[in-house]
JSON list of C-alpha atoms in Angstrom, two decimals:
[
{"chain": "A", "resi": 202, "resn": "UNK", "atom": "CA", "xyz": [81.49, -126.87, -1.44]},
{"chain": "A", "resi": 203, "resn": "UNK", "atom": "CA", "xyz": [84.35, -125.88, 0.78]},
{"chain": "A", "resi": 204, "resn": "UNK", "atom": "CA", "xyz": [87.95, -126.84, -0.70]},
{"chain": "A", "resi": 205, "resn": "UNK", "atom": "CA", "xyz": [91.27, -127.67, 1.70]},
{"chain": "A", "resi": 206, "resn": "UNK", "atom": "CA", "xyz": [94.64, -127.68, 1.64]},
{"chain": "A", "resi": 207, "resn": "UNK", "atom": "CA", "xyz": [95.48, -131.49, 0.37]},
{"chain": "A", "resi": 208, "resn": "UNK", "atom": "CA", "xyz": [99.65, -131.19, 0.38]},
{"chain": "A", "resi": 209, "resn": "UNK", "atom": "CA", "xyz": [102.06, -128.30, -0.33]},
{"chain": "A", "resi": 210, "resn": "UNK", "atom": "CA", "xyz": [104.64, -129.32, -3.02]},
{"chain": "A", "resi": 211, "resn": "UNK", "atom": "CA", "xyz": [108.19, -128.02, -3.57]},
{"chain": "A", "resi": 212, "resn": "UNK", "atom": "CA", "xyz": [108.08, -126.85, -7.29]},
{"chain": "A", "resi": 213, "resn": "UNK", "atom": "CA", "xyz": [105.31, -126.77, -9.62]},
{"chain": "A", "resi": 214, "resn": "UNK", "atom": "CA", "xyz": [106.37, -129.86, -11.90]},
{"chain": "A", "resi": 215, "resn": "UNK", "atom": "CA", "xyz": [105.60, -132.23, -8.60]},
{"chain": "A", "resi": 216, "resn": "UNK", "atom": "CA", "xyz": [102.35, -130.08, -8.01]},
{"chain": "A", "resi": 217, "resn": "UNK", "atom": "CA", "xyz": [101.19, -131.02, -11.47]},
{"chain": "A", "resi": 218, "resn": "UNK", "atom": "CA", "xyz": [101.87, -134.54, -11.13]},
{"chain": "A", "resi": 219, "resn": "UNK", "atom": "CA", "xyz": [100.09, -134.71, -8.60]},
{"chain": "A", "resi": 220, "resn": "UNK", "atom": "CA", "xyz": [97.20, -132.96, -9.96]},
{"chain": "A", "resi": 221, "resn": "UNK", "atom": "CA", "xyz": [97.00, -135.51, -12.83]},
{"chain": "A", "resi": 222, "resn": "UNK", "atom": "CA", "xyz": [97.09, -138.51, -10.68]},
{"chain": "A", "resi": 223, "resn": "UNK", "atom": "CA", "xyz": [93.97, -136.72, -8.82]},
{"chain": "A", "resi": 224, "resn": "UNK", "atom": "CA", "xyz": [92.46, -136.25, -12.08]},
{"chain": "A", "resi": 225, "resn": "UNK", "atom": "CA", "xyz": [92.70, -140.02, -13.25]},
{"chain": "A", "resi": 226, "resn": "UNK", "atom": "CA", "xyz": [90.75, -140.92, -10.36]},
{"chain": "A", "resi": 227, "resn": "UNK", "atom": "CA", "xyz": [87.93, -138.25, -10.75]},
{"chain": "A", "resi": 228, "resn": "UNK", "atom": "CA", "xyz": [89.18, -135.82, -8.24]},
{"chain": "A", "resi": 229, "resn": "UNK", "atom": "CA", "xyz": [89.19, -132.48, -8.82]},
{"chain": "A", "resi": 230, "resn": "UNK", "atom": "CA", "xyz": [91.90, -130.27, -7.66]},
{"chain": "A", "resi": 231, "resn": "UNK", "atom": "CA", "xyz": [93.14, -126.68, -7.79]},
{"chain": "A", "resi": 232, "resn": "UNK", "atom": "CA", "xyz": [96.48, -125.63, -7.78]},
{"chain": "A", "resi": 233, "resn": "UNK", "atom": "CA", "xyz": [97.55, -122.39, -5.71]},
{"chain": "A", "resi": 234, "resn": "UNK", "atom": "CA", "xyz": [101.16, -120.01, -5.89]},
{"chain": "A", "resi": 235, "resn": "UNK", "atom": "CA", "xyz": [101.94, -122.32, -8.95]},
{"chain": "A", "resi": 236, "resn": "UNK", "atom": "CA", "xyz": [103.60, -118.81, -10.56]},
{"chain": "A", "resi": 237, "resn": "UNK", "atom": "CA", "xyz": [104.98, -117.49, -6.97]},
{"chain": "A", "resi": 238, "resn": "UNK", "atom": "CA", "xyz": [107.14, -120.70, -6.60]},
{"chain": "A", "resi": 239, "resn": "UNK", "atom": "CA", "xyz": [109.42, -120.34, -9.39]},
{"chain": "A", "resi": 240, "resn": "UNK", "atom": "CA", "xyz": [110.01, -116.66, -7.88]},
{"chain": "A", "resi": 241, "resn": "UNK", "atom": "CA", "xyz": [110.48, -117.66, -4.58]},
{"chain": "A", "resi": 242, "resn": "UNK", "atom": "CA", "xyz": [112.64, -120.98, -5.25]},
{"chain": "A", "resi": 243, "resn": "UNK", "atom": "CA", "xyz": [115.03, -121.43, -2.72]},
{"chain": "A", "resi": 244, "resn": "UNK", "atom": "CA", "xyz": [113.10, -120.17, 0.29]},
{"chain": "A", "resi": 245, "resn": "UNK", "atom": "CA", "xyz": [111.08, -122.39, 2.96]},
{"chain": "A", "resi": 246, "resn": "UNK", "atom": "CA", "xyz": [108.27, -124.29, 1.11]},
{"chain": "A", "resi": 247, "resn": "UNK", "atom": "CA", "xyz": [105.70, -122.40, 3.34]},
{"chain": "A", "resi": 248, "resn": "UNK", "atom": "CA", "xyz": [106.20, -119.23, 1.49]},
{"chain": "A", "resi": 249, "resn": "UNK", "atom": "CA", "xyz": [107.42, -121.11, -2.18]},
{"chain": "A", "resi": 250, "resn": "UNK", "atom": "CA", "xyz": [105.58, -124.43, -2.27]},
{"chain": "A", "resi": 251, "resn": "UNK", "atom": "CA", "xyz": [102.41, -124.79, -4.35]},
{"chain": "A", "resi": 252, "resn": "UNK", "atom": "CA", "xyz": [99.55, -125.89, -2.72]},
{"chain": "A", "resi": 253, "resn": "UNK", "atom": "CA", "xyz": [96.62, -128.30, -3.95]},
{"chain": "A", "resi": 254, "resn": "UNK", "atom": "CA", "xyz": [93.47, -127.95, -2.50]},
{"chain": "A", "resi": 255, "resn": "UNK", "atom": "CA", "xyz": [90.58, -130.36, -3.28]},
{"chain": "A", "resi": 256, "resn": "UNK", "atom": "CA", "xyz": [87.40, -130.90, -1.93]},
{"chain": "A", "resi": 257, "resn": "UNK", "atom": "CA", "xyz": [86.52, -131.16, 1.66]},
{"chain": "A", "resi": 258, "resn": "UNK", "atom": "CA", "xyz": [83.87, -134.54, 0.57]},
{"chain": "A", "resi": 259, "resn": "UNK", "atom": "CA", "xyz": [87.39, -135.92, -1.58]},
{"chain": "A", "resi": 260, "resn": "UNK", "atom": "CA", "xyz": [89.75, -135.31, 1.11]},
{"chain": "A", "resi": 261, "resn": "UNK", "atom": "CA", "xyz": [90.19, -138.97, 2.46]},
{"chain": "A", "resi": 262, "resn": "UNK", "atom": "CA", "xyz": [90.04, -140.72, -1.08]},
{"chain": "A", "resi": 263, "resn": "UNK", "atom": "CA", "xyz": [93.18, -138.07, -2.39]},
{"chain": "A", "resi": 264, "resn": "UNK", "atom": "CA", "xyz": [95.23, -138.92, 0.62]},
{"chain": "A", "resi": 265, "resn": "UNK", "atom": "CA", "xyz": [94.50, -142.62, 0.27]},
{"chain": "A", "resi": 266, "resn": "UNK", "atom": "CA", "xyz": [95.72, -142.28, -3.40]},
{"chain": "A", "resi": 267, "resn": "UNK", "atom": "CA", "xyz": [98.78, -140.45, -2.67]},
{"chain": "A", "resi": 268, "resn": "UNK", "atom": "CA", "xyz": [99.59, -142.89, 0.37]},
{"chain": "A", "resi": 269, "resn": "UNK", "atom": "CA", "xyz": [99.10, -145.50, -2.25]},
{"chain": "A", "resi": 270, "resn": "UNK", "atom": "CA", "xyz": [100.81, -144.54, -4.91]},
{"chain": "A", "resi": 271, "resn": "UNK", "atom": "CA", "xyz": [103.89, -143.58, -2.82]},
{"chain": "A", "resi": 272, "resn": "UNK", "atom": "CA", "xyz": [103.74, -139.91, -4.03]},
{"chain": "A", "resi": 273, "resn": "UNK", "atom": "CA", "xyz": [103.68, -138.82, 0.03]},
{"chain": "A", "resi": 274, "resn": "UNK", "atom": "CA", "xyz": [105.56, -140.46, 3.29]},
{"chain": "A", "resi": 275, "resn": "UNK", "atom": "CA", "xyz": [102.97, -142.93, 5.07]},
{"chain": "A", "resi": 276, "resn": "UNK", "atom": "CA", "xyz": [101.17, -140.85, 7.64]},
{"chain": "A", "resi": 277, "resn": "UNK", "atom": "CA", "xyz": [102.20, -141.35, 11.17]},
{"chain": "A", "resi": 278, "resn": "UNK", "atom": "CA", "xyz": [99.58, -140.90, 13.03]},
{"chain": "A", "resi": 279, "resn": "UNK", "atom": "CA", "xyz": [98.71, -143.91, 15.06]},
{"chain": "A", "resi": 280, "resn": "UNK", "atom": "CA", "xyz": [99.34, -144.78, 18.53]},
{"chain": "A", "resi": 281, "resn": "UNK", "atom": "CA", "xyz": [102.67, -147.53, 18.61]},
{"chain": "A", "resi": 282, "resn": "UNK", "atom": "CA", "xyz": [100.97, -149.83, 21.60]},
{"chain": "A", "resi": 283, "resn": "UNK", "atom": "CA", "xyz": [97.01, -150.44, 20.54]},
{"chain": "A", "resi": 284, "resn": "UNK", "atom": "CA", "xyz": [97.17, -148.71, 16.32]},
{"chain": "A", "resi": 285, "resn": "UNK", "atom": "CA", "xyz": [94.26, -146.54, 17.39]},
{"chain": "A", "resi": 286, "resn": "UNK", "atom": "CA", "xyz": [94.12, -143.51, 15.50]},
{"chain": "A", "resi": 287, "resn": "UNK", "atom": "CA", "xyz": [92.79, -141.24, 18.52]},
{"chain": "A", "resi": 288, "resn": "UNK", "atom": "CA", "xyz": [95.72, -139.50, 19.47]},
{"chain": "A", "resi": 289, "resn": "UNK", "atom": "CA", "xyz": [96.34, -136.06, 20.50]},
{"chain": "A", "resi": 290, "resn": "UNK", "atom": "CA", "xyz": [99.77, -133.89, 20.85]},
{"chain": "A", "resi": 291, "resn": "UNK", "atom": "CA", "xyz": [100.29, -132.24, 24.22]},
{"chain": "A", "resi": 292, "resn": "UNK", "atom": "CA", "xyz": [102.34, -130.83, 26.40]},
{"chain": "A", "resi": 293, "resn": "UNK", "atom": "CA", "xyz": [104.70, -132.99, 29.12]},
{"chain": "A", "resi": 294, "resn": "UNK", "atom": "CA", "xyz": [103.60, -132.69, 32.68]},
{"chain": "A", "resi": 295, "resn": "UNK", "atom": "CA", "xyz": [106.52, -132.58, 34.20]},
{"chain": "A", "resi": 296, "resn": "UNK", "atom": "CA", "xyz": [108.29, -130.00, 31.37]},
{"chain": "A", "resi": 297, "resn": "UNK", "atom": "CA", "xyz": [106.00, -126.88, 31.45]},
{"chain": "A", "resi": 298, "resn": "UNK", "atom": "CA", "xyz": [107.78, -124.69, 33.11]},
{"chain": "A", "resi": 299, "resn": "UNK", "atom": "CA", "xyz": [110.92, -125.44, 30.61]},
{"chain": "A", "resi": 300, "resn": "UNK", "atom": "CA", "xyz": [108.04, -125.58, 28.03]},
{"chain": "A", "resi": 301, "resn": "UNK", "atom": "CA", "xyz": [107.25, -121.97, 29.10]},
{"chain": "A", "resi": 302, "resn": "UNK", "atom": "CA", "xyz": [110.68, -120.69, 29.76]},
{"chain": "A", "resi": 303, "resn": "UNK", "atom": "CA", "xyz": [112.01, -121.91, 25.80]},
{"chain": "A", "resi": 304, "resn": "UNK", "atom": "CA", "xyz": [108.95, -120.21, 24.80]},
{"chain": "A", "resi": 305, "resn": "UNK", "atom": "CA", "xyz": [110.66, -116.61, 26.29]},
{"chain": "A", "resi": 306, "resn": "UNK", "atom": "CA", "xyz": [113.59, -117.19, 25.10]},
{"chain": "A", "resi": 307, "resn": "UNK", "atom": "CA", "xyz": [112.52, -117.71, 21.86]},
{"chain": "A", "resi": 308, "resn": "UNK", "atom": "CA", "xyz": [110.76, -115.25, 21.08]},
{"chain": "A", "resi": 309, "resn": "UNK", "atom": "CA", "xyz": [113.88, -113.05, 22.39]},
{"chain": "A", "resi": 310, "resn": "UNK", "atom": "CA", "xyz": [116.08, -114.96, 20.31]},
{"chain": "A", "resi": 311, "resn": "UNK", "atom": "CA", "xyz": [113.89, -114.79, 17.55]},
{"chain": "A", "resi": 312, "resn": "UNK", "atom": "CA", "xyz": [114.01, -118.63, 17.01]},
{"chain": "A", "resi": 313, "resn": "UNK", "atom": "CA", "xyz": [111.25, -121.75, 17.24]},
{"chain": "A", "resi": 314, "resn": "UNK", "atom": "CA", "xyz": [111.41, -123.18, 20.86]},
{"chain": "A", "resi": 315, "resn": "UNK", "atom": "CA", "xyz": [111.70, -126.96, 19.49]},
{"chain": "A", "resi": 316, "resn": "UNK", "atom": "CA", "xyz": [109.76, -130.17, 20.46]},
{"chain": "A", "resi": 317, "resn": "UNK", "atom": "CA", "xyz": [111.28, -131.53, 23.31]},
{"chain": "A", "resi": 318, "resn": "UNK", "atom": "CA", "xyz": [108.58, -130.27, 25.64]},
{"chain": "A", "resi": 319, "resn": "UNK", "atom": "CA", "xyz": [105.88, -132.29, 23.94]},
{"chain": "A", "resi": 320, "resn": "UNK", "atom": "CA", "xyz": [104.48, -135.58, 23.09]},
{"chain": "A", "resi": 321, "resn": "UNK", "atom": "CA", "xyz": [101.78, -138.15, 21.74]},
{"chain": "A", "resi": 322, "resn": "UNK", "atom": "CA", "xyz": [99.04, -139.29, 23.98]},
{"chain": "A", "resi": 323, "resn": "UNK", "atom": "CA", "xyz": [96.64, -142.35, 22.88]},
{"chain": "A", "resi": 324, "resn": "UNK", "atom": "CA", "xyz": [92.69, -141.31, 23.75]},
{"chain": "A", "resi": 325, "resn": "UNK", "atom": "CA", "xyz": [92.49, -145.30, 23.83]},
{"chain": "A", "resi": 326, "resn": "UNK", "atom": "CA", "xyz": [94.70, -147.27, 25.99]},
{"chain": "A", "resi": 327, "resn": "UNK", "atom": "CA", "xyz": [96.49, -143.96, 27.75]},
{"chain": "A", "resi": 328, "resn": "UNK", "atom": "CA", "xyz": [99.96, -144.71, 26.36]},
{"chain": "A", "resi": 329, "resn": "UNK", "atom": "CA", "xyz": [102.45, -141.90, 25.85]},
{"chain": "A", "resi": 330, "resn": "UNK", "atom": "CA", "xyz": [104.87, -141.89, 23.33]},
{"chain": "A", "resi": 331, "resn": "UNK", "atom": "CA", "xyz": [107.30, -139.51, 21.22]},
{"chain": "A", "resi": 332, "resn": "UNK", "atom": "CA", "xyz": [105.95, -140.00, 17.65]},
{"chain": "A", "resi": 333, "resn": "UNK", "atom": "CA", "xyz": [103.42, -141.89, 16.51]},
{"chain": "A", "resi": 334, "resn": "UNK", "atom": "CA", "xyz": [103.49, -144.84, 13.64]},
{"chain": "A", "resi": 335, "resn": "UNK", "atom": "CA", "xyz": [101.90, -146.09, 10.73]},
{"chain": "A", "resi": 336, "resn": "UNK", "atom": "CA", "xyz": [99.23, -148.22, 10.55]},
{"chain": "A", "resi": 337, "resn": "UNK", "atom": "CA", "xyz": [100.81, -151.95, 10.40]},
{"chain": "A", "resi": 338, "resn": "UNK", "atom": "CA", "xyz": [100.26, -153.21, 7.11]},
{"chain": "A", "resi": 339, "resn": "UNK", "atom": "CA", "xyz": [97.98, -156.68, 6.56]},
{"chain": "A", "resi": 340, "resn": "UNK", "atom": "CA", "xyz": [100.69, -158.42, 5.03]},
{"chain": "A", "resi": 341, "resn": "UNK", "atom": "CA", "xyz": [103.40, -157.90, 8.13]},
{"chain": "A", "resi": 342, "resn": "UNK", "atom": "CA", "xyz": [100.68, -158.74, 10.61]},
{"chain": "A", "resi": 343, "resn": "UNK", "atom": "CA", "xyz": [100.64, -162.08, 9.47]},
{"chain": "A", "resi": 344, "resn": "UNK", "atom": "CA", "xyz": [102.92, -164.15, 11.32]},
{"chain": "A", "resi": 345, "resn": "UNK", "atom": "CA", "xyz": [101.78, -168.12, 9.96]},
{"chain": "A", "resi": 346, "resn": "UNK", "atom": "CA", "xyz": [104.98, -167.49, 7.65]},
{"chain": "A", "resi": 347, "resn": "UNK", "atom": "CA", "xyz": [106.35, -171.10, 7.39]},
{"chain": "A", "resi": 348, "resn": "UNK", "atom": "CA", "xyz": [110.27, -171.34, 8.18]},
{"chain": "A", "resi": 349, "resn": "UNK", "atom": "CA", "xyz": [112.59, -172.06, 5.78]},
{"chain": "A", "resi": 350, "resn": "UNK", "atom": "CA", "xyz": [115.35, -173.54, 7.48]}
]
């Protein structure tokens, strides 16, 4: 079976809490640059951060546990007009030749060229739209809340 990259933690202490949490449900997980992080503490978590990989058929169920357990942010990846989760991450029309010019001077500069020139775009209802949001909760949909006035 083919194993991916579930989350990268900070420091191995939130990497193994994590781990056991996976466990309790049945989900295996291994844990990778669990030693390399304490040497590298301090630097971005890219290089320091230990990373749990699980299961390609277990990825869904571990991020659904994480999400509800509130061990990870809520994933934002839903379109803000029709919640469709078919959205893709492109670049503006009307900003690629700023797009392409920030790219030039970044590599000069030796710096990352930023986000500005992109954004969201729903497969669904064609909306555009700078980040995308979580998927509305069933509780907050429902609006037959009585007044209390």
């Amino acid at each position: 079976m083919k194993t991916v990259r579930l989350i990268t933690c900070d420091g191995a202490f939130q990497a193994r809490l994590i781990q056991g949490a996976l466990e309790n449900e049945g989900i295996a997980s291994v844990l990778h640059n669990e030693n390399t992080s304490n040497i590298l503490r301090g630097f971005t978590p890219t290089i320091s951060g230990v990373d749990i990989f699980v299961y390609e058929d277990d990825y869904e169920r571990a991020m659904a546990l994480l999400e509800r357990n509130q061990m990870i942010p809520e994933q934002l990846k839903y379109c803000p007009c029709c919640h469709s989760p078919h959205i893709k991450f492109v670049l503006k029309k009307s900003h690629s030749f700023r797009a392409f010019m920030a790219a030039i001077f970044s590599i000069l500069a030796g710096a990352p060229p930023g986000t500005t020139h992109w954004e969201y775009v729903c497969k669904d209802c064609g909306a555009h739209f700078e980040t995308p949001v979580a998927r509305q909760r069933k509780e907050t949909q429902n609006t037959n809340i009585p007044d209390t006035k």
